[in-house]
Amino acid sequence: MANIIMFCILAVVILGSAVMCVTTKRIMRAATFMLFVLFGVAGLYFLLDYTYLGAAQISVYAGGVTMIYVFAIQLVSKRTLQGMVEKIKCSRAIGAALLTVVGLATVAFVFLKNEFMCRACEVADVEVPMRTIGQALVGSEKYQYVLPFEFISIFLLACIIGALVVSRKVEED
């Protein structure tokens, strides 16, 4: 019963912070709400007794990625951020709503076609050992994740280099 209560609390924190992250107009508040989302996901890992994944979530995502975002925000000048106000056009809002409905219908169709809910109940009774999860994370065979992790690290390095290039001051002749 306590696990269900903790899950509900974490779910409310994650969903509330995610909504606030995408709806706030202040960029530092958005980064802070994103940090709360990442901490909530780490809490879910700890709730499932996956302490290694929870610690990795906190150190890599909540610590590292959020700091990259904060540094990138700090590198951009205040004048650039203060002048950014986006006016939402009605046609763009309608297009976004239609795209959201199409995406939701696609996900619902895939779930119903593959009988996802029935299979999820069957799989939930089986406990996956931590050794299997660890081998899947660092293995290089089919359905293992070391190659995507390497691509993500290269992508983050490119983002850092891009932030440094953008932040350089241009000398006028």
GROMACS .gro file of N, CA, C and O in nm, residues 80-171:
model
  368
   80THR      N    1   1.901   3.922  -2.502
   80THR     CA    2   1.840   3.828  -2.596
   80THR      C    3   1.721   3.759  -2.532
   80THR      O    4   1.617   3.742  -2.594
   81LEU      N    5   1.734   3.718  -2.406
   81LEU     CA    6   1.626   3.648  -2.338
   81LEU      C    7   1.510   3.740  -2.303
   81LEU      O    8   1.395   3.699  -2.306
   82GLN      N    9   1.537   3.867  -2.272
   82GLN     CA   10   1.431   3.958  -2.232
   82GLN      C   11   1.341   3.995  -2.348
   82GLN      O   12   1.224   4.018  -2.331
   83GLY      N   13   1.396   3.999  -2.467
   83GLY     CA   14   1.315   4.038  -2.582
   83GLY      C   15   1.236   3.925  -2.644
   83GLY      O   16   1.163   3.945  -2.739
   84MET      N   17   1.250   3.802  -2.589
   84MET     CA   18   1.183   3.687  -2.649
   84MET      C   19   1.043   3.672  -2.595
   84MET      O   20   1.022   3.625  -2.483
   85VAL      N   21   0.945   3.712  -2.672
   85VAL     CA   22   0.805   3.691  -2.640
   85VAL      C   23   0.740   3.637  -2.765
   85VAL      O   24   0.744   3.700  -2.871
   86GLU      N   25   0.683   3.520  -2.754
   86GLU     CA   26   0.624   3.457  -2.871
   86GLU      C   27   0.474   3.476  -2.869
   86GLU      O   28   0.407   3.443  -2.771
   87LYS      N   29   0.421   3.527  -2.977
   87LYS     CA   30   0.278   3.542  -2.993
   87LYS      C   31   0.226   3.414  -3.059
   87LYS      O   32   0.279   3.369  -3.160
   88ILE      N   33   0.124   3.356  -3.001
   88ILE     CA   34   0.069   3.233  -3.054
   88ILE      C   35  -0.041   3.267  -3.154
   88ILE      O   36  -0.139   3.334  -3.120
   89LYS      N   37  -0.021   3.220  -3.276
   89LYS     CA   38  -0.122   3.243  -3.379
   89LYS      C   39  -0.228   3.134  -3.368
   89LYS      O   40  -0.201   3.021  -3.329
   90CYS      N   41  -0.350   3.168  -3.406
   90CYS     CA   42  -0.461   3.075  -3.397
   90CYS      C   43  -0.439   2.955  -3.488
   90CYS      O   44  -0.468   2.842  -3.452
   91SER      N   45  -0.385   2.979  -3.608
   91SER     CA   46  -0.363   2.869  -3.701
   91SER      C   47  -0.259   2.771  -3.648
   91SER      O   48  -0.273   2.649  -3.665
   92ARG      N   49  -0.155   2.822  -3.581
   92ARG     CA   50  -0.054   2.734  -3.523
   92ARG      C   51  -0.111   2.654  -3.407
   92ARG      O   52  -0.078   2.537  -3.389
   93ALA      N   53  -0.198   2.716  -3.328
   93ALA     CA   54  -0.259   2.646  -3.215
   93ALA      C   55  -0.350   2.534  -3.265
   93ALA      O   56  -0.350   2.424  -3.209
   94ILE      N   57  -0.426   2.560  -3.370
   94ILE     CA   58  -0.514   2.458  -3.426
   94ILE      C   59  -0.431   2.345  -3.486
   94ILE      O   60  -0.461   2.226  -3.469
   95GLY      N   61  -0.324   2.380  -3.556
   95GLY     CA   62  -0.235   2.278  -3.613
   95GLY      C   63  -0.170   2.192  -3.506
   95GLY      O   64  -0.161   2.070  -3.519
   96ALA      N   65  -0.128   2.255  -3.397
   96ALA     CA   66  -0.068   2.181  -3.286
   96ALA      C   67  -0.170   2.088  -3.221
   96ALA      O   68  -0.139   1.975  -3.185
   97ALA      N   69  -0.293   2.137  -3.205
   97ALA     CA   70  -0.398   2.053  -3.146
   97ALA      C   71  -0.430   1.934  -3.235
   97ALA      O   72  -0.446   1.821  -3.186
   98LEU      N   73  -0.437   1.956  -3.366
   98LEU     CA   74  -0.462   1.845  -3.458
   98LEU      C   75  -0.348   1.744  -3.456
   98LEU      O   76  -0.371   1.622  -3.457
   99LEU      N   77  -0.227   1.792  -3.454
   99LEU     CA   78  -0.111   1.703  -3.448
   99LEU      C   79  -0.109   1.623  -3.318
   99LEU      O   80  -0.077   1.504  -3.317
  100THR      N   81  -0.151   1.686  -3.209
  100THR     CA   82  -0.159   1.616  -3.081
  100THR      C   83  -0.264   1.506  -3.085
  100THR      O   84  -0.241   1.394  -3.037
  101VAL      N   85  -0.379   1.535  -3.143
  101VAL     CA   86  -0.486   1.436  -3.153
  101VAL      C   87  -0.442   1.319  -3.242
  101VAL      O   88  -0.467   1.202  -3.209
  102VAL      N   89  -0.374   1.348  -3.353
  102VAL     CA   90  -0.325   1.242  -3.441
  102VAL      C   91  -0.222   1.155  -3.367
  102VAL      O   92  -0.225   1.031  -3.377
  103GLY      N   93  -0.133   1.217  -3.294
  103GLY     CA   94  -0.034   1.141  -3.217
  103GLY      C   95  -0.099   1.054  -3.111
  103GLY      O   96  -0.061   0.938  -3.093
  104LEU      N   97  -0.196   1.109  -3.039
  104LEU     CA   98  -0.268   1.032  -2.937
  104LEU      C   99  -0.343   0.915  -3.000
  104LEU      O  100  -0.342   0.804  -2.947
  105ALA      N  101  -0.406   0.938  -3.114
  105ALA     CA  102  -0.478   0.830  -3.183
  105ALA      C  103  -0.381   0.721  -3.230
  105ALA      O  104  -0.412   0.602  -3.222
  106THR      N  105  -0.263   0.761  -3.276
  106THR     CA  106  -0.164   0.663  -3.321
  106THR      C  107  -0.116   0.576  -3.204
  106THR      O  108  -0.108   0.454  -3.216
  107VAL      N  109  -0.086   0.639  -3.092
  107VAL     CA  110  -0.042   0.564  -2.974
  107VAL      C  111  -0.152   0.471  -2.925
  107VAL      O  112  -0.127   0.354  -2.892
  108ALA      N  113  -0.276   0.519  -2.921
  108ALA     CA  114  -0.388   0.435  -2.877
  108ALA      C  115  -0.408   0.318  -2.972
  108ALA      O  116  -0.432   0.204  -2.928
  109PHE      N  117  -0.395   0.341  -3.102
  109PHE     CA  118  -0.409   0.234  -3.201
  109PHE      C  119  -0.302   0.128  -3.182
  109PHE      O  120  -0.330   0.008  -3.184
  110VAL      N  121  -0.178   0.169  -3.162
  110VAL     CA  122  -0.068   0.073  -3.142
  110VAL      C  123  -0.090  -0.006  -3.013
  110VAL      O  124  -0.069  -0.128  -3.010
  111PHE      N  125  -0.131   0.062  -2.906
  111PHE     CA  126  -0.157  -0.009  -2.780
  111PHE      C  127  -0.267  -0.112  -2.796
  111PHE      O  128  -0.255  -0.225  -2.750
  112LEU      N  129  -0.377  -0.073  -2.862
  112LEU     CA  130  -0.489  -0.166  -2.879
  112LEU      C  131  -0.454  -0.280  -2.974
  112LEU      O  132  -0.494  -0.394  -2.952
  113LYS      N  133  -0.381  -0.250  -3.081
  113LYS     CA  134  -0.346  -0.353  -3.179
  113LYS      C  135  -0.254  -0.458  -3.119
  113LYS      O  136  -0.268  -0.577  -3.146
  114ASN      N  137  -0.159  -0.416  -3.037
  114ASN     CA  138  -0.063  -0.508  -2.979
  114ASN      C  139  -0.105  -0.563  -2.844
  114ASN      O  140  -0.026  -0.632  -2.780
  115GLU      N  141  -0.225  -0.532  -2.801
  115GLU     CA  142  -0.278  -0.577  -2.673
  115GLU      C  143  -0.178  -0.546  -2.561
  115GLU      O  144  -0.143  -0.632  -2.480
  116PHE      N  145  -0.134  -0.423  -2.558
  116PHE     CA  146  -0.029  -0.381  -2.465
  116PHE      C  147  -0.072  -0.395  -2.321
  116PHE      O  148   0.005  -0.441  -2.236
  117MET      N  149  -0.194  -0.356  -2.288
  117MET     CA  150  -0.238  -0.359  -2.149
  117MET      C  151  -0.247  -0.502  -2.097
  117MET      O  152  -0.211  -0.528  -1.982
  118CYS      N  153  -0.290  -0.595  -2.179
  118CYS     CA  154  -0.297  -0.735  -2.133
  118CYS      C  155  -0.157  -0.790  -2.110
  118CYS      O  156  -0.133  -0.862  -2.013
  119ARG      N  157  -0.064  -0.760  -2.199
  119ARG     CA  158   0.073  -0.808  -2.184
  119ARG      C  159   0.144  -0.740  -2.068
  119ARG      O  160   0.230  -0.801  -2.004
  120ALA      N  161   0.113  -0.615  -2.043
  120ALA     CA  162   0.178  -0.543  -1.933
  120ALA      C  163   0.142  -0.606  -1.800
  120ALA      O  164   0.225  -0.613  -1.710
  121CYS      N  165   0.021  -0.653  -1.785
  121CYS     CA  166  -0.020  -0.718  -1.660
  121CYS      C  167   0.053  -0.850  -1.641
  121CYS      O  168   0.087  -0.888  -1.530
  122GLU      N  169   0.076  -0.923  -1.750
  122GLU     CA  170   0.148  -1.050  -1.740
  122GLU      C  171   0.295  -1.028  -1.706
  122GLU      O  172   0.352  -1.100  -1.626
  123VAL      N  173   0.358  -0.929  -1.768
  123VAL     CA  174   0.500  -0.905  -1.747
  123VAL      C  175   0.527  -0.845  -1.610
  123VAL      O  176   0.633  -0.868  -1.552
  124ALA      N  177   0.432  -0.774  -1.553
  124ALA     CA  178   0.454  -0.705  -1.427
  124ALA      C  179   0.479  -0.803  -1.312
  124ALA      O  180   0.537  -0.767  -1.211
  125ASP      N  181   0.435  -0.928  -1.327
  125ASP     CA  182   0.455  -1.026  -1.220
  125ASP      C  183   0.595  -1.084  -1.219
  125ASP      O  184   0.635  -1.146  -1.121
  126VAL      N  185   0.671  -1.067  -1.325
  126VAL     CA  186   0.805  -1.124  -1.334
  126VAL      C  187   0.907  -1.017  -1.295
  126VAL      O  188   0.906  -0.906  -1.348
  127GLU      N  189   0.995  -1.049  -1.202
  127GLU     CA  190   1.098  -0.955  -1.161
  127GLU      C  191   1.223  -0.975  -1.247
  127GLU      O  192   1.271  -1.087  -1.263
  128VAL      N  193   1.272  -0.867  -1.303
  128VAL     CA  194   1.391  -0.872  -1.386
  128VAL      C  195   1.512  -0.850  -1.297
  128VAL      O  196   1.518  -0.750  -1.225
  129PRO      N  197   1.609  -0.941  -1.301
  129PRO     CA  198   1.727  -0.922  -1.215
  129PRO      C  199   1.811  -0.803  -1.259
  129PRO      O  200   1.816  -0.769  -1.377
  130MET      N  201   1.878  -0.742  -1.164
  130MET     CA  202   1.960  -0.624  -1.193
  130MET      C  203   2.075  -0.659  -1.287
  130MET      O  204   2.118  -0.577  -1.366
  131ARG      N  205   2.126  -0.780  -1.280
  131ARG     CA  206   2.235  -0.823  -1.368
  131ARG      C  207   2.191  -0.817  -1.515
  131ARG      O  208   2.266  -0.774  -1.601
  132THR      N  209   2.069  -0.858  -1.543
  132THR     CA  210   2.017  -0.854  -1.680
  132THR      C  211   2.005  -0.710  -1.729
  132THR      O  212   2.039  -0.680  -1.844
  133ILE      N  213   1.958  -0.622  -1.643
  133ILE     CA  214   1.945  -0.481  -1.680
  133ILE      C  215   2.083  -0.421  -1.706
  133ILE      O  216   2.105  -0.349  -1.804
  134GLY      N  217   2.179  -0.451  -1.619
  134GLY     CA  218   2.315  -0.401  -1.637
  134GLY      C  219   2.378  -0.450  -1.765
  134GLY      O  220   2.443  -0.374  -1.837
  135GLN      N  221   2.359  -0.578  -1.799
  135GLN     CA  222   2.414  -0.631  -1.923
  135GLN      C  223   2.347  -0.567  -2.044
  135GLN      O  224   2.412  -0.544  -2.146
  136ALA      N  225   2.219  -0.538  -2.034
  136ALA     CA  226   2.150  -0.473  -2.146
  136ALA      C  227   2.199  -0.330  -2.165
  136ALA      O  228   2.207  -0.280  -2.276
  137LEU      N  229   2.234  -0.262  -2.055
  137LEU     CA  230   2.279  -0.123  -2.065
  137LEU      C  231   2.418  -0.111  -2.125
  137LEU      O  232   2.446  -0.017  -2.200
  138VAL      N  233   2.509  -0.201  -2.091
  138VAL     CA  234   2.647  -0.187  -2.137
  138VAL      C  235   2.686  -0.288  -2.245
  138VAL      O  236   2.801  -0.290  -2.287
  139GLY      N  237   2.593  -0.369  -2.290
  139GLY     CA  238   2.624  -0.467  -2.394
  139GLY      C  239   2.621  -0.406  -2.532
  139GLY      O  240   2.560  -0.302  -2.557
  140SER      N  241   2.688  -0.473  -2.625
  140SER     CA  242   2.693  -0.421  -2.762
  140SER      C  243   2.624  -0.512  -2.861
  140SER      O  244   2.637  -0.494  -2.982
  141GLU      N  245   2.549  -0.609  -2.815
  141GLU     CA  246   2.478  -0.699  -2.905
  141GLU      C  247   2.341  -0.641  -2.938
  141GLU      O  248   2.308  -0.529  -2.901
  142LYS      N  249   2.261  -0.720  -3.008
  142LYS     CA  250   2.128  -0.674  -3.048
  142LYS      C  251   2.043  -0.647  -2.924
  142LYS      O  252   2.045  -0.722  -2.827
  143TYR      N  253   1.967  -0.537  -2.928
  143TYR     CA  254   1.880  -0.492  -2.819
  143TYR      C  255   1.957  -0.453  -2.694
  143TYR      O  256   1.906  -0.464  -2.583
  144GLN      N  257   2.080  -0.409  -2.710
  144GLN     CA  258   2.157  -0.357  -2.598
  144GLN      C  259   2.196  -0.214  -2.629
  144GLN      O  260   2.192  -0.172  -2.744
  145TYR      N  261   2.235  -0.136  -2.528
  145TYR     CA  262   2.231   0.009  -2.539
  145TYR      C  263   2.363   0.082  -2.536
  145TYR      O  264   2.365   0.202  -2.520
  146VAL      N  265   2.476   0.017  -2.552
  146VAL     CA  266   2.602   0.091  -2.543
  146VAL      C  267   2.618   0.185  -2.663
  146VAL      O  268   2.667   0.297  -2.649
  147LEU      N  269   2.576   0.144  -2.781
  147LEU     CA  270   2.589   0.230  -2.899
  147LEU      C  271   2.501   0.355  -2.889
  147LEU      O  272   2.549   0.466  -2.915
  148PRO      N  273   2.372   0.345  -2.850
  148PRO     CA  274   2.295   0.469  -2.831
  148PRO      C  275   2.353   0.561  -2.725
  148PRO      O  276   2.350   0.682  -2.740
  149PHE      N  277   2.411   0.505  -2.617
  149PHE     CA  278   2.475   0.590  -2.516
  149PHE      C  279   2.592   0.665  -2.575
  149PHE      O  280   2.614   0.783  -2.545
  150GLU      N  281   2.669   0.601  -2.662
  150GLU     CA  282   2.783   0.668  -2.726
  150GLU      C  283   2.733   0.780  -2.818
  150GLU      O  284   2.792   0.888  -2.822
  151PHE      N  285   2.626   0.755  -2.892
  151PHE     CA  286   2.572   0.859  -2.980
  151PHE      C  287   2.521   0.978  -2.898
  151PHE      O  288   2.538   1.093  -2.937
  152ILE      N  289   2.459   0.950  -2.784
  152ILE     CA  290   2.409   1.058  -2.699
  152ILE      C  291   2.525   1.140  -2.644
  152ILE      O  292   2.518   1.263  -2.637
  153SER      N  293   2.635   1.073  -2.606
  153SER     CA  294   2.749   1.148  -2.554
  153SER      C  295   2.810   1.237  -2.662
  153SER      O  296   2.849   1.351  -2.635
  154ILE      N  297   2.816   1.188  -2.786
  154ILE     CA  298   2.867   1.270  -2.896
  154ILE      C  299   2.773   1.387  -2.922
  154ILE      O  300   2.816   1.500  -2.946
  155PHE      N  301   2.643   1.362  -2.914
  155PHE     CA  302   2.545   1.469  -2.933
  155PHE      C  303   2.559   1.576  -2.825
  155PHE      O  304   2.555   1.696  -2.855
  156LEU      N  305   2.575   1.534  -2.699
  156LEU     CA  306   2.592   1.632  -2.591
  156LEU      C  307   2.720   1.711  -2.608
  156LEU      O  308   2.724   1.832  -2.581
  157LEU      N  309   2.827   1.646  -2.654
  157LEU     CA  310   2.952   1.717  -2.681
  157LEU      C  311   2.931   1.821  -2.791
  157LEU      O  312   2.980   1.934  -2.781
  158ALA      N  313   2.857   1.785  -2.895
  158ALA     CA  314   2.827   1.880  -3.002
  158ALA      C  315   2.745   1.997  -2.950
  158ALA      O  316   2.766   2.112  -2.992
  159CYS      N  317   2.653   1.972  -2.858
  159CYS     CA  318   2.574   2.080  -2.798
  159CYS      C  319   2.661   2.175  -2.718
  159CYS      O  320   2.644   2.297  -2.724
  160ILE      N  321   2.757   2.120  -2.643
  160ILE     CA  322   2.847   2.204  -2.565
  160ILE      C  323   2.932   2.290  -2.657
  160ILE      O  324   2.948   2.411  -2.635
  161ILE      N  325   2.986   2.229  -2.763
  161ILE     CA  326   3.067   2.305  -2.858
  161ILE      C  327   2.983   2.412  -2.926
  161ILE      O  328   3.027   2.526  -2.942
  162GLY      N  329   2.859   2.378  -2.961
  162GLY     CA  330   2.770   2.477  -3.021
  162GLY      C  331   2.740   2.592  -2.927
  162GLY      O  332   2.735   2.708  -2.968
  163ALA      N  333   2.720   2.562  -2.798
  163ALA     CA  334   2.696   2.668  -2.700
  163ALA      C  335   2.817   2.759  -2.687
  163ALA      O  336   2.803   2.881  -2.675
  164LEU      N  337   2.935   2.701  -2.691
  164LEU     CA  338   3.056   2.784  -2.683
  164LEU      C  339   3.071   2.871  -2.806
  164LEU      O  340   3.112   2.988  -2.796
  165VAL      N  341   3.040   2.818  -2.923
  165VAL     CA  342   3.050   2.898  -3.046
  165VAL      C  343   2.949   3.011  -3.044
  165VAL      O  344   2.981   3.125  -3.080
  166VAL      N  345   2.828   2.983  -2.998
  166VAL     CA  346   2.724   3.087  -2.992
  166VAL      C  347   2.760   3.194  -2.891
  166VAL      O  348   2.735   3.313  -2.913
  167SER      N  349   2.823   3.154  -2.781
  167SER     CA  350   2.852   3.251  -2.676
  167SER      C  351   2.972   3.339  -2.704
  167SER      O  352   2.993   3.438  -2.635
  168ARG      N  353   3.052   3.303  -2.802
  168ARG     CA  354   3.171   3.385  -2.832
  168ARG      C  355   3.130   3.524  -2.878
  168ARG      O  356   3.035   3.539  -2.955
  169LYS      N  357   3.198   3.622  -2.829
  169LYS     CA  358   3.168   3.759  -2.870
  169LYS      C  359   3.237   3.787  -3.002
  169LYS      O  360   3.354   3.753  -3.021
  170VAL      N  361   3.165   3.850  -3.091
  170VAL     CA  362   3.220   3.885  -3.222
  170VAL      C  363   3.289   4.020  -3.210
  170VAL      O  364   3.229   4.118  -3.166
  171GLU      N  365   3.413   4.024  -3.249
  171GLU     CA  366   3.487   4.150  -3.246
  171GLU      C  367   3.455   4.231  -3.369
  171GLU      O  368   3.460   4.183  -3.481
   0.00000   0.00000   0.00000
